[in-house]
PDB file of C-alpha atoms in Angstrom:
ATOM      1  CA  UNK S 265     143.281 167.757 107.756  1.00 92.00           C
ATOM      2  CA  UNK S 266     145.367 166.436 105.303  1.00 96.00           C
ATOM      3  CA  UNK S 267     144.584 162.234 105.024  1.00 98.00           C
ATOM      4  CA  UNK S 268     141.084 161.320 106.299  1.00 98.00           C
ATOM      5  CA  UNK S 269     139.196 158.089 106.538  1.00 98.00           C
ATOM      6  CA  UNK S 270     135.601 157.593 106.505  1.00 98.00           C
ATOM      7  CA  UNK S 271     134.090 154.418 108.278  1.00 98.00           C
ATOM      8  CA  UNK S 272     130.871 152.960 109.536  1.00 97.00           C
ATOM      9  CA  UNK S 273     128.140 150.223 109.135  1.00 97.00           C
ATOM     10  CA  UNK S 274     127.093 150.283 105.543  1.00 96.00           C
ATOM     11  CA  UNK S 275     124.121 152.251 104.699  1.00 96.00           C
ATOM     12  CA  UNK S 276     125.295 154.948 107.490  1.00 97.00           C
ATOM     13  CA  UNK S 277     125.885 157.735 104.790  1.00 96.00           C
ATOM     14  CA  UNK S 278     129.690 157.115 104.770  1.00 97.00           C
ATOM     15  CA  UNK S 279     130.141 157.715 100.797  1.00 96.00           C
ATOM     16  CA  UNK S 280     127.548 160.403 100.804  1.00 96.00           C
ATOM     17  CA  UNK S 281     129.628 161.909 103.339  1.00 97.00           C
ATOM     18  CA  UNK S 282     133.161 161.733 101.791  1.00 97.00           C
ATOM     19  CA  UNK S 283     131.683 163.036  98.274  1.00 96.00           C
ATOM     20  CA  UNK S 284     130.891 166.619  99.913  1.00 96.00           C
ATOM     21  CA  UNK S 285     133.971 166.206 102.370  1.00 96.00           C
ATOM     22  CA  UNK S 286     135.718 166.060  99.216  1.00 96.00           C
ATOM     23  CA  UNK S 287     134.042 168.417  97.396  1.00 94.00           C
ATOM     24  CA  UNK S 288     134.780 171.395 100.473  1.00 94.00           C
ATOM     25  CA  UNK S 289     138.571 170.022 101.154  1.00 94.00           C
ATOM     26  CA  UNK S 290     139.769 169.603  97.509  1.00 95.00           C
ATOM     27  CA  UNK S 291     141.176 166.256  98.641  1.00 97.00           C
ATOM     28  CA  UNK S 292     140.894 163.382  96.650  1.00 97.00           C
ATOM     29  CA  UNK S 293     138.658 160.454  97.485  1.00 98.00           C
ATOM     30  CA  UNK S 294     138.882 157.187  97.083  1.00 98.00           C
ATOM     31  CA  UNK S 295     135.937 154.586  97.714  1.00 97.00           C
ATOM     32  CA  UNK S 296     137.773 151.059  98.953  1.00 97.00           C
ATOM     33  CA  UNK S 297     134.996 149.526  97.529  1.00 95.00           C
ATOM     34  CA  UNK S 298     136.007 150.414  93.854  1.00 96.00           C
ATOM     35  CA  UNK S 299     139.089 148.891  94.880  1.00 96.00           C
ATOM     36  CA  UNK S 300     137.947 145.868  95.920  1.00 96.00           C
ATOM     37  CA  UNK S 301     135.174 145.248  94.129  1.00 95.00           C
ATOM     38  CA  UNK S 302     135.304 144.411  90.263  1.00 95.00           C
ATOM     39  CA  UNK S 303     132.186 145.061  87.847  1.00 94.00           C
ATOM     40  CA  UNK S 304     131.555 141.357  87.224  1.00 95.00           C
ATOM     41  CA  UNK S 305     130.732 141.135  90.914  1.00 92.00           C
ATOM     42  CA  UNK S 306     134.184 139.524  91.594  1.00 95.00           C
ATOM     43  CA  UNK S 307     136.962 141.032  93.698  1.00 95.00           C
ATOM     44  CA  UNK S 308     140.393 141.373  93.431  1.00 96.00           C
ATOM     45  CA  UNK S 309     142.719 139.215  95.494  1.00 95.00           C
ATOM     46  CA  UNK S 310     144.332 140.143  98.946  1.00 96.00           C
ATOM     47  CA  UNK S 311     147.533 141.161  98.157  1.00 97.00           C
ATOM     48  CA  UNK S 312     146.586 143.249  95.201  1.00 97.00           C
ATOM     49  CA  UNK S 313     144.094 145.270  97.259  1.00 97.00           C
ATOM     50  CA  UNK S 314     146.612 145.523 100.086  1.00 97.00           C
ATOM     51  CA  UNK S 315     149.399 146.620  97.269  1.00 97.00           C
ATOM     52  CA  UNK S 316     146.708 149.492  96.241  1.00 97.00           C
ATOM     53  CA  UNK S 317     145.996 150.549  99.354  1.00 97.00           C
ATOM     54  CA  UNK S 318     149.669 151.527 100.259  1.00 97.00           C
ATOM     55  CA  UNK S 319     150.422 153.404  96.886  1.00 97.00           C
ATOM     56  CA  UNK S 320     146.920 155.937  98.357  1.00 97.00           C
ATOM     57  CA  UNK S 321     148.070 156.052 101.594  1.00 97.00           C
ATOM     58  CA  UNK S 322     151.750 157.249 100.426  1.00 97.00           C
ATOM     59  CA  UNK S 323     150.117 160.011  98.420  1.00 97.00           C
ATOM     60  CA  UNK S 324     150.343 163.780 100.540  1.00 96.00           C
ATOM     61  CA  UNK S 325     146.819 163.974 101.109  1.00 97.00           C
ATOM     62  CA  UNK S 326     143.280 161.548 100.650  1.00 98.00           C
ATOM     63  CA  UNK S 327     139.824 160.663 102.010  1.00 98.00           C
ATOM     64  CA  UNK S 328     139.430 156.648 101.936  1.00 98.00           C
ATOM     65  CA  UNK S 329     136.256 155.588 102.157  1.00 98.00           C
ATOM     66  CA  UNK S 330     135.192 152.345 103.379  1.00 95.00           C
ATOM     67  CA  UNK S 331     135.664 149.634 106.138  1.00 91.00           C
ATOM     68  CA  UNK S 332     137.690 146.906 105.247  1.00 92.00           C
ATOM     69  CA  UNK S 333     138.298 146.425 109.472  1.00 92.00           C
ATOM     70  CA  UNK S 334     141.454 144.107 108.518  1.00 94.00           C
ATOM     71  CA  UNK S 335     143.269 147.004 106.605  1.00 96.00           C
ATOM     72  CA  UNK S 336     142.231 149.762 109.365  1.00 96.00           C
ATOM     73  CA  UNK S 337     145.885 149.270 111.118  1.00 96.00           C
ATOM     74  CA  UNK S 338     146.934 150.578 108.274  1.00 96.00           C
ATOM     75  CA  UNK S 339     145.258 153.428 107.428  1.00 97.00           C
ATOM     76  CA  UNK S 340     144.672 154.577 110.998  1.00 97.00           C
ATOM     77  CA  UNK S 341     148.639 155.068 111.267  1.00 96.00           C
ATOM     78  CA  UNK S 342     148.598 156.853 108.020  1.00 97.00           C
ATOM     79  CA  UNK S 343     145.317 159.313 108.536  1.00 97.00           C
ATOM     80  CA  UNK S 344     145.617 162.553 110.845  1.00 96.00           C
ATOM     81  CA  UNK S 345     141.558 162.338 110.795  1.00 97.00           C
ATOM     82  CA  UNK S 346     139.005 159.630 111.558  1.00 98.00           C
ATOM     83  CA  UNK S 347     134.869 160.195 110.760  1.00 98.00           C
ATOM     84  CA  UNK S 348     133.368 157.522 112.006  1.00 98.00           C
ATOM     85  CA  UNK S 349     129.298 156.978 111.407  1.00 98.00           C
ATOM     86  CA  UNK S 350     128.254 155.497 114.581  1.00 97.00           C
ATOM     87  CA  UNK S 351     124.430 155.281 113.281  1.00 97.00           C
ATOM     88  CA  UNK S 352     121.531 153.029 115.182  1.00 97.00           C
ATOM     89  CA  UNK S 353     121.491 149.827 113.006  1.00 97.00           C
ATOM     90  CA  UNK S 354     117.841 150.676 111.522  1.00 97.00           C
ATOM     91  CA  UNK S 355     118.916 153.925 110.201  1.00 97.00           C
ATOM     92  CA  UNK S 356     121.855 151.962 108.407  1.00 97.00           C
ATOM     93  CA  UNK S 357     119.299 149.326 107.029  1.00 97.00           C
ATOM     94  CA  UNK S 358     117.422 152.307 105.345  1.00 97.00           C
ATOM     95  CA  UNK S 359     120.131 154.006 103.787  1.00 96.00           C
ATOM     96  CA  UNK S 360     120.968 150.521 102.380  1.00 96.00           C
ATOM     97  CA  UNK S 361     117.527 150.018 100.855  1.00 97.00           C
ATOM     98  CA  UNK S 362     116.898 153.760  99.729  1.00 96.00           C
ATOM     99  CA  UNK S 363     120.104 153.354  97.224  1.00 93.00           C
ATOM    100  CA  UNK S 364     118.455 150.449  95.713  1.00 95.00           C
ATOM    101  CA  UNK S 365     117.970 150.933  92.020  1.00 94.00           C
ATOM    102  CA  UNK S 366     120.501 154.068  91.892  1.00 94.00           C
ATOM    103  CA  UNK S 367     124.005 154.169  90.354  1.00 92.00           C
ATOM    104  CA  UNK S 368     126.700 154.943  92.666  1.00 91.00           C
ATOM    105  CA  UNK S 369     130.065 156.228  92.667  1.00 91.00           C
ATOM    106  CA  UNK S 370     131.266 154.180  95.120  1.00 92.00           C
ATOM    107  CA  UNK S 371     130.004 150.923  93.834  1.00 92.00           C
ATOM    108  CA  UNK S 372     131.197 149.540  90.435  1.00 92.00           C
ATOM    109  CA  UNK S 373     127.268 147.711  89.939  1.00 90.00           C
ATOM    110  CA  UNK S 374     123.780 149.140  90.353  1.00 92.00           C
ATOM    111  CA  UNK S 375     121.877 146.810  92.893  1.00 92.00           C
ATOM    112  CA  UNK S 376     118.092 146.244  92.586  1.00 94.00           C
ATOM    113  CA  UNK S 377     117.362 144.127  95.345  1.00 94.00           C
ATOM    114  CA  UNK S 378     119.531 143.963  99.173  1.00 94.00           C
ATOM    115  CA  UNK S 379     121.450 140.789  99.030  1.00 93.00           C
ATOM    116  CA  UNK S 380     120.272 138.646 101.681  1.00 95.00           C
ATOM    117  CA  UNK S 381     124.260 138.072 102.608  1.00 95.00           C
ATOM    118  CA  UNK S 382     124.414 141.890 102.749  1.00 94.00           C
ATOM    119  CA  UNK S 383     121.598 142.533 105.030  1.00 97.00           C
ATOM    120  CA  UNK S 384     122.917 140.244 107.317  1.00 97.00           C
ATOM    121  CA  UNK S 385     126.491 141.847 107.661  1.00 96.00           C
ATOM    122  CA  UNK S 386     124.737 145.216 108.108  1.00 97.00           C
ATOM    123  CA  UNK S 387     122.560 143.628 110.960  1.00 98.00           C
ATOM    124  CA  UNK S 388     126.063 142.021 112.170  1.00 98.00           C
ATOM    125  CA  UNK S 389     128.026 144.883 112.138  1.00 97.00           C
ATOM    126  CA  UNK S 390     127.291 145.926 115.249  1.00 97.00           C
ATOM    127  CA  UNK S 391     128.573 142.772 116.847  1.00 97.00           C
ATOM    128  CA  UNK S 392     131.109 141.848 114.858  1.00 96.00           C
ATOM    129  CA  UNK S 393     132.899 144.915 113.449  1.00 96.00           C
ATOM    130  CA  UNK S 394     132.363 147.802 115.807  1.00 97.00           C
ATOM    131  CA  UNK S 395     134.291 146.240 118.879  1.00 96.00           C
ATOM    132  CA  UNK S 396     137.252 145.822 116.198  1.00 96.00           C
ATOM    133  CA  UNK S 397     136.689 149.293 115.153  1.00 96.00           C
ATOM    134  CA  UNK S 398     136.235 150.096 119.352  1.00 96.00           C
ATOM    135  CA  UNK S 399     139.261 148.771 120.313  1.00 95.00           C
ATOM    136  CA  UNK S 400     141.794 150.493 117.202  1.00 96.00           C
ATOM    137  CA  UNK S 401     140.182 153.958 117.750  1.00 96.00           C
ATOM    138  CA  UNK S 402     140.898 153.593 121.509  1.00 95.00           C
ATOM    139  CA  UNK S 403     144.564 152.833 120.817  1.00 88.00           C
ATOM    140  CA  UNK S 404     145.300 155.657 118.317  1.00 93.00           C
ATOM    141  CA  UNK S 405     146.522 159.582 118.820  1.00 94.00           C
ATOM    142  CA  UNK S 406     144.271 161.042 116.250  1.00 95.00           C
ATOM    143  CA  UNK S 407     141.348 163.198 115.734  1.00 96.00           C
ATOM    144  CA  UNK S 408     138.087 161.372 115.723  1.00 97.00           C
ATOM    145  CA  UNK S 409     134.784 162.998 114.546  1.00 97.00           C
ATOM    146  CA  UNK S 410     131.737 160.172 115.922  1.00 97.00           C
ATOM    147  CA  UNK S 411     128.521 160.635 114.131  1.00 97.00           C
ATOM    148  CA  UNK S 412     125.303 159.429 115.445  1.00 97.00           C
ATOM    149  CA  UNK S 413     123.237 160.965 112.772  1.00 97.00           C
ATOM    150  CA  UNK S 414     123.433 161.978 108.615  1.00 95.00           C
ATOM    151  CA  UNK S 415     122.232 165.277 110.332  1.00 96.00           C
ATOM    152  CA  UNK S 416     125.338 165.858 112.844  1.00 96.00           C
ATOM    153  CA  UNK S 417     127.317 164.754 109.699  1.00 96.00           C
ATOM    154  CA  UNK S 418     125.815 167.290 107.484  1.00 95.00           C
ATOM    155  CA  UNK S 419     125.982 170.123 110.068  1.00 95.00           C
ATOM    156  CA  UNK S 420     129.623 169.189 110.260  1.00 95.00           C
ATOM    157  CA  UNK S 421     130.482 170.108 106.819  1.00 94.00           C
ATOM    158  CA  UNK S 422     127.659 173.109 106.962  1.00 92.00           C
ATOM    159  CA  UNK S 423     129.724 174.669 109.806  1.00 88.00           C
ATOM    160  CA  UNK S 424     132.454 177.283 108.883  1.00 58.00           C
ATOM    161  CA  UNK S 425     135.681 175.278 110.056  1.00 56.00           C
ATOM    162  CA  UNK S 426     138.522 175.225 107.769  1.00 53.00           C
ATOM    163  CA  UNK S 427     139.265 171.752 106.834  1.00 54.00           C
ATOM    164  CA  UNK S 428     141.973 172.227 104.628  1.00 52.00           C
ATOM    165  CA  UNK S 429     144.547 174.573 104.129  1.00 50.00           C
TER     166      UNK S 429
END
């Protein structure tokens, strides 16, 4: 495993994830959302974030972390492995809320309450992203590592395979 992505509903554990991924591989990881997001709350535009995203996925070797369904093409061709957190929508809900109040690395802003708008593309997701996430995984030749819990996640990385060389 050289380029990996890391995708899921938010709240599934995805950053959590790619931090110790990152930590056992070596490989550098970048969180889209730092990308995207600005600290005023403001994003960049499209074409910026889309000119950012192809000088990381020209580099040797990366975890990118984060959705962003309309740039998957993209870094699906570019990857060699895909985690995906496949998580029951309640579980996702909670790991939005328990990060409430707690600075993240992934996030440019501390939030103190779940954004209404937020909650609402979490309880979404399932409908609206994961058939777009369905339908590219089924089309690709790579290796795909489904989670359907933080635990089959963390026993992942506990296990003794050698993810990098």
């Amino acid at each position: 495993m050289r380029r990996a992505i890391v995708i899921g509903c938010p709240g599934a554990g995805k950053s959590t994830f790619a931090r110790k991924l990152s930590a056992k591989t070596g490989l550098t990881l970048h969180y889209l959302d730092m990308i995207w997001h600005r600290p005023d709350r403001t994003v960049i535009g499209r074409e910026e974030f889309d000119r950012r995203l192809a000088q990381l996925v020209a580099e040797d070797e990366w975890i990118l972390d984060g959705n962003y369904a309309r740039t998957l093409p993209v870094r699906l061709a570019c990857c060699d492995m895909v985690f995906y957190f496949d998580l029951p929508l309640e579980e996702c809900i909670e790991g939005a809320k328990s990060r409430l109040g707690k600075e993240r690395a992934d996030m440019p802003w501390t939030d103190d309450d779940l954004d209404p708008e937020f909650l609402q593309w979490i309880i979404d997701f399932p409908r609206n992203v994961v058939p777009e996430i369905e339908r590219h995984l089924k089309n690709i030749d790579k290796t795909i590592i489904r989670f359907h819990s933080r635990m089959e996640a963390d026993e992942f990385l506990d296990s003794s395979l050698t993810l990098h060389d």
